[in-house]
Tab-separated table of C-alpha atoms and ligand atoms in Angstrom:
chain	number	residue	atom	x	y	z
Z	299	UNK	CA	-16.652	11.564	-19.919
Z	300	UNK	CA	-13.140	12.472	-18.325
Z	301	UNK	CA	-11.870	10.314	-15.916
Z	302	UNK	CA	-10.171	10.980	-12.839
Z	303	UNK	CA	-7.633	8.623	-12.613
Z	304	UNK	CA	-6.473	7.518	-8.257
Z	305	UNK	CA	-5.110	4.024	-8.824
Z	306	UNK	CA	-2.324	3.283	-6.481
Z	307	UNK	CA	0.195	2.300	-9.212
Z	308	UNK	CA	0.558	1.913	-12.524
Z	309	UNK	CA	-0.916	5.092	-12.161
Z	310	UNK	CA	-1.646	8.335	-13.693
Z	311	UNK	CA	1.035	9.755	-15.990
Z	312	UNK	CA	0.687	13.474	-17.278
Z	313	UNK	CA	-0.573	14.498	-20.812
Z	314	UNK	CA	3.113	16.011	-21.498
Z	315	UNK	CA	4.615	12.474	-20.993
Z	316	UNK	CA	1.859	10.548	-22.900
Z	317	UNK	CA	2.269	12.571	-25.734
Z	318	UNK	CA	5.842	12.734	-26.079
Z	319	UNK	CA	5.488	8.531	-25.607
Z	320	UNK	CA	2.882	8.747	-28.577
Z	321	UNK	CA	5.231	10.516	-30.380
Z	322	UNK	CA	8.108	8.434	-30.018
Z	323	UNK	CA	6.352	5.081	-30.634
Z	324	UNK	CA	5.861	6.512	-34.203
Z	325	UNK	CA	9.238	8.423	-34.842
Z	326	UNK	CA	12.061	8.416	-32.117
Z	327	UNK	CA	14.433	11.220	-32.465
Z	328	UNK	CA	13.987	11.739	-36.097
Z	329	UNK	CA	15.086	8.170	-36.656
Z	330	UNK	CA	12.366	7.265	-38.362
Z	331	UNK	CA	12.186	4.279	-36.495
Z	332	UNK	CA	9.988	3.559	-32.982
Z	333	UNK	CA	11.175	3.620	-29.854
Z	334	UNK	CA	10.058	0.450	-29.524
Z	335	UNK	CA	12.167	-0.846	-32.373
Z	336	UNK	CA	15.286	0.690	-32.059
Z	337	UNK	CA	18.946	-0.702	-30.520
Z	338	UNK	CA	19.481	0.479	-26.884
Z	339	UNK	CA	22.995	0.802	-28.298
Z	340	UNK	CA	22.339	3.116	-30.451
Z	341	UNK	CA	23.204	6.831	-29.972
Z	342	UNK	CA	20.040	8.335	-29.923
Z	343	UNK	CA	18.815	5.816	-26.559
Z	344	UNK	CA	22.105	6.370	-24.988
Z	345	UNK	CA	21.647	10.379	-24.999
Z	346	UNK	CA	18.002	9.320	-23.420
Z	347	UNK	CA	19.337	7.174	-20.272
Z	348	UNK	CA	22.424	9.152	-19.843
Z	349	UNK	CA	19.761	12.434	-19.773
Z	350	UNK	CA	17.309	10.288	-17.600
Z	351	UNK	CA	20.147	10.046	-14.976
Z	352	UNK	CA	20.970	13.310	-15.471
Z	353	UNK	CA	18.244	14.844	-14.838
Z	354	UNK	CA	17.501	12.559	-11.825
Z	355	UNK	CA	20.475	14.065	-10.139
Z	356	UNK	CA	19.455	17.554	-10.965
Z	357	UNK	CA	15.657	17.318	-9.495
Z	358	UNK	CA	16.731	15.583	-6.286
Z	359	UNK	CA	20.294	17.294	-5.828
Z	360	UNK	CA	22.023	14.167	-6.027
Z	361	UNK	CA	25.510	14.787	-4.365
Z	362	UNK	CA	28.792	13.383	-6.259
Z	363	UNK	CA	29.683	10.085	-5.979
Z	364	UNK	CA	26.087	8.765	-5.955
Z	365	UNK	CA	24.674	6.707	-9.616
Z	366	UNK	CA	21.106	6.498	-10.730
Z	367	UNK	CA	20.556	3.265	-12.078
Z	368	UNK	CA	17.082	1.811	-14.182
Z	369	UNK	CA	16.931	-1.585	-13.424
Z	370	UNK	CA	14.390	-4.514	-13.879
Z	371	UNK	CA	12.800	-6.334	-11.358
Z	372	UNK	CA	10.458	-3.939	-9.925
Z	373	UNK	CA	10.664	-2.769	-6.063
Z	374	UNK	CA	10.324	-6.425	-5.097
Z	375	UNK	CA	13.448	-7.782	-6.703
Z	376	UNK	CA	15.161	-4.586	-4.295
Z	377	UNK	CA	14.205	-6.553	-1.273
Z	378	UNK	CA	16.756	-9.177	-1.993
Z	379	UNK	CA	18.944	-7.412	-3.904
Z	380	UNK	CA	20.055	-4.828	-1.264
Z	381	UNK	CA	20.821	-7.021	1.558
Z	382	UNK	CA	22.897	-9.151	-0.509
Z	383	UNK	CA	24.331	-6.187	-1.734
Z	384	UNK	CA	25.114	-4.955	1.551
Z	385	UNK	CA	24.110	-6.973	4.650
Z	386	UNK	CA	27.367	-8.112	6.183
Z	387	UNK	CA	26.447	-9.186	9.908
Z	388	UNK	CA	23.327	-7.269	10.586
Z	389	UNK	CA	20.562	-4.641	9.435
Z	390	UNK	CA	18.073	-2.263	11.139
Z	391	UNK	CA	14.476	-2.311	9.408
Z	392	UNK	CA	11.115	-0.320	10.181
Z	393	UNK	CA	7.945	-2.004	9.535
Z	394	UNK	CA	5.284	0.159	8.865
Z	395	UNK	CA	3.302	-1.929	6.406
Z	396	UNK	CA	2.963	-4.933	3.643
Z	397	UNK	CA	5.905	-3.995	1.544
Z	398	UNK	CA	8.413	-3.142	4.940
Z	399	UNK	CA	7.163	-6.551	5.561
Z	400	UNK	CA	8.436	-7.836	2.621
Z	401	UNK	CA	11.540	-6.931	2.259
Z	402	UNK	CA	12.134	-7.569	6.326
Z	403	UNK	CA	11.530	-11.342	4.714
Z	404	UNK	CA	14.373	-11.355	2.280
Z	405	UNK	CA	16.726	-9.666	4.587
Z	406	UNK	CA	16.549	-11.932	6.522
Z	407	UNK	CA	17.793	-14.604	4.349
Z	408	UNK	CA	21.173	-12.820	4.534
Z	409	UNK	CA	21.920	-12.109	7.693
Z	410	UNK	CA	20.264	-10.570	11.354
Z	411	UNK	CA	17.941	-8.313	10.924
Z	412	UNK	CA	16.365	-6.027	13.872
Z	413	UNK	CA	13.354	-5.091	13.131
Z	414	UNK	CA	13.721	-1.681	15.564
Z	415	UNK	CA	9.542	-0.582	15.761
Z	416	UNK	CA	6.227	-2.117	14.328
Z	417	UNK	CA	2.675	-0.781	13.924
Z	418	UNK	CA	1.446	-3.990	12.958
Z	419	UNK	CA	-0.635	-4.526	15.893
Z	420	UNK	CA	-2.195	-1.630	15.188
Z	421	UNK	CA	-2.636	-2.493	11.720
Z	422	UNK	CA	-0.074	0.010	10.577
Z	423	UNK	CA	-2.326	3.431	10.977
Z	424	UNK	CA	0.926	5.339	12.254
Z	425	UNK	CA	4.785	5.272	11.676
Z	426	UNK	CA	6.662	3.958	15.008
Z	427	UNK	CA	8.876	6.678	16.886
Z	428	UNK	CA	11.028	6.572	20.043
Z	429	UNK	CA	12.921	3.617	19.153
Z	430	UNK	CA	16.830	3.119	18.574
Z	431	UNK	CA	18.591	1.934	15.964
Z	432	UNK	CA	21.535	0.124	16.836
Z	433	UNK	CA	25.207	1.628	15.718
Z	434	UNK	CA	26.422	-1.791	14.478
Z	435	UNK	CA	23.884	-2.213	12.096
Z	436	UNK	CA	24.871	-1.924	7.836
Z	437	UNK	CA	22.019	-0.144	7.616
Z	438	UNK	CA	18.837	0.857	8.782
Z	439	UNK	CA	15.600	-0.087	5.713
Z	440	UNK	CA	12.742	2.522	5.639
Z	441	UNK	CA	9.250	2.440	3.060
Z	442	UNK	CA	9.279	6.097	2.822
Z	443	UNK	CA	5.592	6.262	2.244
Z	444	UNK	CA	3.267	3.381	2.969
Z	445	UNK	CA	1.478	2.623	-0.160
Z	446	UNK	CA	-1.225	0.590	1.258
Z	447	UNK	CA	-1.908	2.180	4.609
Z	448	UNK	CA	-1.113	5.181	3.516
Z	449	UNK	CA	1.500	7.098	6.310
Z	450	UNK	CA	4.424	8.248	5.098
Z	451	UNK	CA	7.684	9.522	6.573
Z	452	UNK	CA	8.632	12.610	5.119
Z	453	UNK	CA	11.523	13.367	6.895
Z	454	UNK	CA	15.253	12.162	6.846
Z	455	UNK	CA	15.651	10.757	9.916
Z	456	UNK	CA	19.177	11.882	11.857
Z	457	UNK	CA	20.409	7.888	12.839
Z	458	UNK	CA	23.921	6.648	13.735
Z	459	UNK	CA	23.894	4.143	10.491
Z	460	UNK	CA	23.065	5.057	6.780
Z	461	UNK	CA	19.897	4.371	5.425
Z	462	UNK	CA	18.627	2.099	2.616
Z	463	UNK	CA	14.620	3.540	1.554
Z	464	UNK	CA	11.968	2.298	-0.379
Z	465	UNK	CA	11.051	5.526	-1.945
Z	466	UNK	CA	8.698	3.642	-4.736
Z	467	UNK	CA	5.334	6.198	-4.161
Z	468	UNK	CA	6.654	9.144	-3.096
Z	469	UNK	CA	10.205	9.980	-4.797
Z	470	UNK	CA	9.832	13.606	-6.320
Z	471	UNK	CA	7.734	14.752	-3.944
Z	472	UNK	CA	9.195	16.561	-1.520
Z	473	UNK	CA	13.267	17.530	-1.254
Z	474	UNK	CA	15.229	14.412	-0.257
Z	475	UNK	CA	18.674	14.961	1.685
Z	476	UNK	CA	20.319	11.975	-0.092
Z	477	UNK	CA	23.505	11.804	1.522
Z	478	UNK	CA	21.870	10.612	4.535
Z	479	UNK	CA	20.804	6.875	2.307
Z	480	UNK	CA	23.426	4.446	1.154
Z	481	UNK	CA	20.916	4.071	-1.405
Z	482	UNK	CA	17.155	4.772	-1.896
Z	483	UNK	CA	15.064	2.460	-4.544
Z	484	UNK	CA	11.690	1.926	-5.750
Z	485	UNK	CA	9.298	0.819	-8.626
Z	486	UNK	CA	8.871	3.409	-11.176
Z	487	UNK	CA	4.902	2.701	-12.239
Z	488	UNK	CA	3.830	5.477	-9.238
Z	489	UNK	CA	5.834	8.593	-9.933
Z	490	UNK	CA	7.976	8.210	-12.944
Z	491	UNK	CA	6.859	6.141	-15.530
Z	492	UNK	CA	4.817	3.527	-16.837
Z	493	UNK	CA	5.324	-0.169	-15.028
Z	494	UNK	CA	8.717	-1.884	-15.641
Z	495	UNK	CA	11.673	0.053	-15.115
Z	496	UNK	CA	13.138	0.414	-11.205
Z	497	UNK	CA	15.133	3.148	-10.265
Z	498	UNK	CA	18.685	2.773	-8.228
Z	499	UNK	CA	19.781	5.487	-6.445
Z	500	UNK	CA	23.670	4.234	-4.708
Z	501	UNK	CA	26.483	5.526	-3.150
Z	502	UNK	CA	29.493	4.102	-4.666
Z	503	UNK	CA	31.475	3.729	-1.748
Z	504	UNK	CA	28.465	1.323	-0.163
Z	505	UNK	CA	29.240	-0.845	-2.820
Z	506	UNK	CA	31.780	-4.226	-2.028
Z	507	UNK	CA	31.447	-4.641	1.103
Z	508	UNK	CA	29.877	-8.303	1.168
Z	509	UNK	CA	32.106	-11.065	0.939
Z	510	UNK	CA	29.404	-13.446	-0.509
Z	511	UNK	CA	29.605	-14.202	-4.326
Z	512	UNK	CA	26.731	-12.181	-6.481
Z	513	UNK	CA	24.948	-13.083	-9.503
Z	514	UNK	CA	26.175	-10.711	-12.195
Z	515	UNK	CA	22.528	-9.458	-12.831
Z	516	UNK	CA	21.903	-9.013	-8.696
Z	517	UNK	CA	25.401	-7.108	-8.236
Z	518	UNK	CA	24.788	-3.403	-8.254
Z	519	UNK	CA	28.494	-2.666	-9.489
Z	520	UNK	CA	27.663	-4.435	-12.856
Z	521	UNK	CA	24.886	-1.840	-13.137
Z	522	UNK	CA	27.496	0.862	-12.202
Z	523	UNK	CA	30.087	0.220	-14.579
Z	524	UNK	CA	27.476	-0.340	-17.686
Z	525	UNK	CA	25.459	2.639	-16.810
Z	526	UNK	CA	22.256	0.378	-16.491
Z	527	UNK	CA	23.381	-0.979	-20.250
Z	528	UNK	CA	24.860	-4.568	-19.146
Z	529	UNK	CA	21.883	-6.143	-21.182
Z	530	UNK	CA	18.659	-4.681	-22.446
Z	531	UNK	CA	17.138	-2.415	-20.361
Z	532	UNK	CA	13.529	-1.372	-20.361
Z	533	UNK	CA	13.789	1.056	-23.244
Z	534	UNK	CA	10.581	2.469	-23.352
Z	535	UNK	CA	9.834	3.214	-19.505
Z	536	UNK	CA	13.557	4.637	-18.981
Z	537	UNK	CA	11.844	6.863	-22.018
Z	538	UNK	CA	8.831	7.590	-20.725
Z	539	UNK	CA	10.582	8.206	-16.976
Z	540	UNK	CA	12.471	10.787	-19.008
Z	541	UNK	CA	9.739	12.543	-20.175
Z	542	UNK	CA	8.314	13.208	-16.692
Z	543	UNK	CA	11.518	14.420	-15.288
Z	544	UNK	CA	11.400	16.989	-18.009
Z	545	UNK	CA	8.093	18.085	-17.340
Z	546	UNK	CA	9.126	18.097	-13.360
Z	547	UNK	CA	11.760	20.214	-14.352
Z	548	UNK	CA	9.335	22.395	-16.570
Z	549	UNK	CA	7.281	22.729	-13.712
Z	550	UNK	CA	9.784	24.091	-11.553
Z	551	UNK	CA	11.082	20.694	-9.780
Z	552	UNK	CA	10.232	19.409	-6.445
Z	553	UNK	CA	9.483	21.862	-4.202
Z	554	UNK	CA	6.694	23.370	-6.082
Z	555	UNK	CA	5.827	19.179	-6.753
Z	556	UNK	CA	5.389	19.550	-2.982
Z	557	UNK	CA	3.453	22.044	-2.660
Z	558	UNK	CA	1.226	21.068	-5.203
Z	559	UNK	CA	0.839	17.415	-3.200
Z	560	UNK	CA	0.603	19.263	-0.171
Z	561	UNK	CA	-2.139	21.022	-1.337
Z	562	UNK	CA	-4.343	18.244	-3.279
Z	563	UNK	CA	-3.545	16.172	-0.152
Z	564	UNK	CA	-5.174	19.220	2.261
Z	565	UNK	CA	-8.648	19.535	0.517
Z	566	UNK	CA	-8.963	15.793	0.741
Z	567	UNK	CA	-8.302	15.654	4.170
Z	568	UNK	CA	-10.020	18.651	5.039
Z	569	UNK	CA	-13.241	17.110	3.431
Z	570	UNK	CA	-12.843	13.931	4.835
Z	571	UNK	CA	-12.205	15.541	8.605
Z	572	UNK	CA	-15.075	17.442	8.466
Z	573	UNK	CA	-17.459	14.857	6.916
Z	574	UNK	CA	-20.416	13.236	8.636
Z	575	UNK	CA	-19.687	10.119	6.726
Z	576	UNK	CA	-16.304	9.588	5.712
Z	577	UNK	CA	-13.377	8.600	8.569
Z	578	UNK	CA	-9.588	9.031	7.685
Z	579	UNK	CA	-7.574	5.358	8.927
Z	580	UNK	CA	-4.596	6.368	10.240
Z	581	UNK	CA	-3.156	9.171	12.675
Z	582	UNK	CA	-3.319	12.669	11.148
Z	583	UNK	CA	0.401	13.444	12.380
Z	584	UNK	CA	1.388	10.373	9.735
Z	585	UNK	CA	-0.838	10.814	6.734
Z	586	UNK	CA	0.896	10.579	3.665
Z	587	UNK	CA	0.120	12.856	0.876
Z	588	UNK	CA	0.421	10.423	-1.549
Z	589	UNK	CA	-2.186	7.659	-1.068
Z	590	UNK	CA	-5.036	9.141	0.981
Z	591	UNK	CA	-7.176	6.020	3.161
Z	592	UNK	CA	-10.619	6.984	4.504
Z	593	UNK	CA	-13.695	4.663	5.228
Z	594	UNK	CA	-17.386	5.067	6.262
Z	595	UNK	CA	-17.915	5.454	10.052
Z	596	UNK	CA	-18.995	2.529	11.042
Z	597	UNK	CA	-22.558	3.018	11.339
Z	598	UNK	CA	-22.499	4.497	7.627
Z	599	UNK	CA	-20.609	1.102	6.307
Z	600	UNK	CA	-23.138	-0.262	4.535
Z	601	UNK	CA	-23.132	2.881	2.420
Z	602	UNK	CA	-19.731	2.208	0.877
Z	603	UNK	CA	-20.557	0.480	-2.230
Z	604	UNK	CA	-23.184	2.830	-3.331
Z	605	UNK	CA	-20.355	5.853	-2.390
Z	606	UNK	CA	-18.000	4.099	-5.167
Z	607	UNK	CA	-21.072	3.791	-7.684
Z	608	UNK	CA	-21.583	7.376	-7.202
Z	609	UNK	CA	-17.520	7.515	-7.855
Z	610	UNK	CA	-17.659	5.703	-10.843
Z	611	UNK	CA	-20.804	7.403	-12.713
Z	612	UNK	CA	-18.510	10.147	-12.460
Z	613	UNK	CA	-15.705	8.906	-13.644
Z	614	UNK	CA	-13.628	8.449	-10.385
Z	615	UNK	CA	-11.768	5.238	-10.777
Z	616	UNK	CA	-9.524	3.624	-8.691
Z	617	UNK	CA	-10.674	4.968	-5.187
Z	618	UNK	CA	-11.755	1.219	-3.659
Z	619	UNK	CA	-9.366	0.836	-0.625
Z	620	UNK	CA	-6.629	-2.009	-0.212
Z	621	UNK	CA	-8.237	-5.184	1.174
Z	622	UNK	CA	-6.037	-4.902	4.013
Z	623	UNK	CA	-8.112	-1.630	5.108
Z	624	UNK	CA	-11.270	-1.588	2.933
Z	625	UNK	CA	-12.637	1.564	2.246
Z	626	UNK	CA	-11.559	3.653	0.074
Z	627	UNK	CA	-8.062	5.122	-1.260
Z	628	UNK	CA	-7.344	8.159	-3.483
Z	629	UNK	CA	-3.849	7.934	-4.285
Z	630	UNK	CA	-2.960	11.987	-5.325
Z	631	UNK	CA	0.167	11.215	-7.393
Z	632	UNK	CA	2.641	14.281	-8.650
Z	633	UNK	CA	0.808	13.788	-12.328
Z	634	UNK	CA	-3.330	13.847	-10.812
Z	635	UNK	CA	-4.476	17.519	-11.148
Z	636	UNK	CA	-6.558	19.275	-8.334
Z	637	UNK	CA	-9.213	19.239	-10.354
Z	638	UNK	CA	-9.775	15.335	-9.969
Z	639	UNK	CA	-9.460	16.160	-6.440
Z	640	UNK	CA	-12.404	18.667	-6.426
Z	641	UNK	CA	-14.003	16.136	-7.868
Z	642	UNK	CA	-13.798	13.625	-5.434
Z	643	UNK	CA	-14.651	16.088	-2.777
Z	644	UNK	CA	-17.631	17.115	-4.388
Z	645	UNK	CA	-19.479	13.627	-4.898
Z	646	UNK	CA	-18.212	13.455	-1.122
Z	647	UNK	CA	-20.403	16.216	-0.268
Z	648	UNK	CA	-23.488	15.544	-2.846
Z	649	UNK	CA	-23.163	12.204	-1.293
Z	650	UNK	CA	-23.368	13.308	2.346
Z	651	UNK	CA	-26.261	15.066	1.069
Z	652	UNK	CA	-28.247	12.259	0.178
Z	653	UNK	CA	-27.760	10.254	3.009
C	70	LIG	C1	4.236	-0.585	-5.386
C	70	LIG	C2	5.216	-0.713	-4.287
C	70	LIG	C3	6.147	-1.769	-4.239
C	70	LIG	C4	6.144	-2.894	-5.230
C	70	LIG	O1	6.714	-2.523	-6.407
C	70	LIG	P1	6.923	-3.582	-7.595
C	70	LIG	O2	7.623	-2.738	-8.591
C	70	LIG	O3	5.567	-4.044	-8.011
C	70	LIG	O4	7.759	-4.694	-7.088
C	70	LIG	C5	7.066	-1.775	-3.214
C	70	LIG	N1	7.087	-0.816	-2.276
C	70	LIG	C6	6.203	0.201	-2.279
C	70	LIG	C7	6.276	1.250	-1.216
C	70	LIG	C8	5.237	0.275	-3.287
C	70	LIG	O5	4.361	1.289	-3.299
């Protein structure tokens, strides 16, 4: 039976970048050798990251003096590493969910941090507005697109500091103005690639501005000078991650990504608004098109586990919500087709049917 694949990360990757990864676990480049076996020295993996970060620049018009570095360490190792890369007195951060939260923590071991708006008591169903953020902060931390409470920020926002976002599940999916961010990060196992490689996106001239001593490995100017190649990086998601961006760029690059989001994202919500059942969690003004969260009304709850049966016998995986909202989540990532989409929709409605 096909599957329709909504996990919230590691995620759904397209057929195109599968099958080149197939491919190049068996022959790399007409080395004869797998990817998986092969020196990240040599000259047919350089051409691969130096085209991965090329290519990065192209698809989000990346201006000059900007790098794109694959790291290791996942998203969470970019809480840390950015303050001490660049908290000098104080920063600005928004906290619109779990992984805000979390890197709010380790700012805070390296300096003030001013946490400017919340929607925690609220239990993070909208992004905070009207709020300042103060002109002597280093920077000012925003989670582009809240993975687990799904809202999202798809703007740039226009504030007196530069900005420092956690762009992990929704980078290439809409136009980004990058010379408004110092630098922009996230874990690659949503959008890009499969889990473990993190992508780096930093403005050189935000770089040395700490006085405190760095661990080579934490120091984002080690990363700089080696082009990502100061020890081993993760060879084969920097080569799957490359793959994608090609097909992106086959597919006519972001904006038409957008659209295509936009549009899976519309006949999910348009189901779920109009459904007798099914309830979307957070404000519509907010709703990310990325990771969709709806529940059962509440007196329907008791249907929920019998909805996701009725997912599963038809090969819908990966729609049970968070814990921290229940429910369910269909997370619509750049590679999920509309068709899975119509799929969903449809047991929606046969479900609704039956009940
Ligand atoms: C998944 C996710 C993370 C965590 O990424 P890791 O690579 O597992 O550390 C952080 N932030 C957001 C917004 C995420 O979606």
């Amino acid at each position: 039976m096909k599957k329709h694949n909504f996990y919230a990360g590691p995620s759904i990757m397209s057929r195109y970048t599968l099958d080149h990864c197939v491919e190049a676990i068996h022959d790399f480049a007409g080395t004869g050798l797998s990817i998986l076996e092969i020196s990240h020295r040599s000259k047919e993996f350089t051409a691969v990251i130096e085209q991965a970060e090329a290519l990065f620049k192209e698809l989000l018009d990346i201006p000059e003096g900007y790098r794109v570095l694959f790291l290791g360490g996942g998203a969470s190792l970019q809480f840390a590493m950015v303050p001490m890369n660049l908290l000098r007195t104080r920063a600005a951060y928004l906290d619109t969910g779990t992984w805000a939260n979390k890197a709010i923590k380790e700012a805070k071991l390296f300096g003030d941090v001013n946490v400017v708006a919340s929607s925690k008591a609220d239990n993070y169903t909208y992004i905070p507005k009207g709020y300042t953020v103060p002109a002597d902060a280093d920077y000012f931390h925003i989670t582009t697109n809240n993975t687990i409470y799904g809202t999202e920020i798809r703007e740039d926002y226009d504030v007196p500091v530069r900005m420092v976002a956690d762009m992990s599940s929704d980078i290439f999916s809409r136009p980004v103005d990058v010379s408004k961010y110092d630098l922009i990060y996230g874990g690659a196992q949503k959008n890009v690639s499969p889990a473990g490689v993190t992508f780096v996106i930093v403005k050189e001239d935000a770089l040395g501005k700490v006085d405190r001593d760095l661990p080579t490995m934490l120091n984002y100017q080690t990363h700089v000078d080696k082009g990502s190649m100061f020890n081993t990086p993760p060879v084969f998601p920097i080569y799957a991650a490359l793959q994608t961006l090609k097909w992106y760029k086959e597919l006519g690059g972001v904006k038409v990504l957008q659209e295509m989001d936009e549009l899976k994202a519309r006949v999910l919500y348009d189901a779920i608004d109009n459904s007798r059942l099914f309830v979307g969690t957070v404000r519509p003004e907010d709703r990310s098109i990325m990771n969709v969260c709806f529940v059962m009304k509440p007196e329907y709850k008791e249907l929920e586990a019998d909805f996701l049966a009725l997912a599963s016998e038809r090969g819908i995986m990966g729609i049970k919500g968070h814990r921290s909202v229940g429910g369910f989540r269909a997370s619509l990532y750049n590679a999920l087709p509309l068709e899975s989409v119509n799929v969903l929709v449809e047991a929606m409605r046969d479900f609704e049917a039956k009940h």
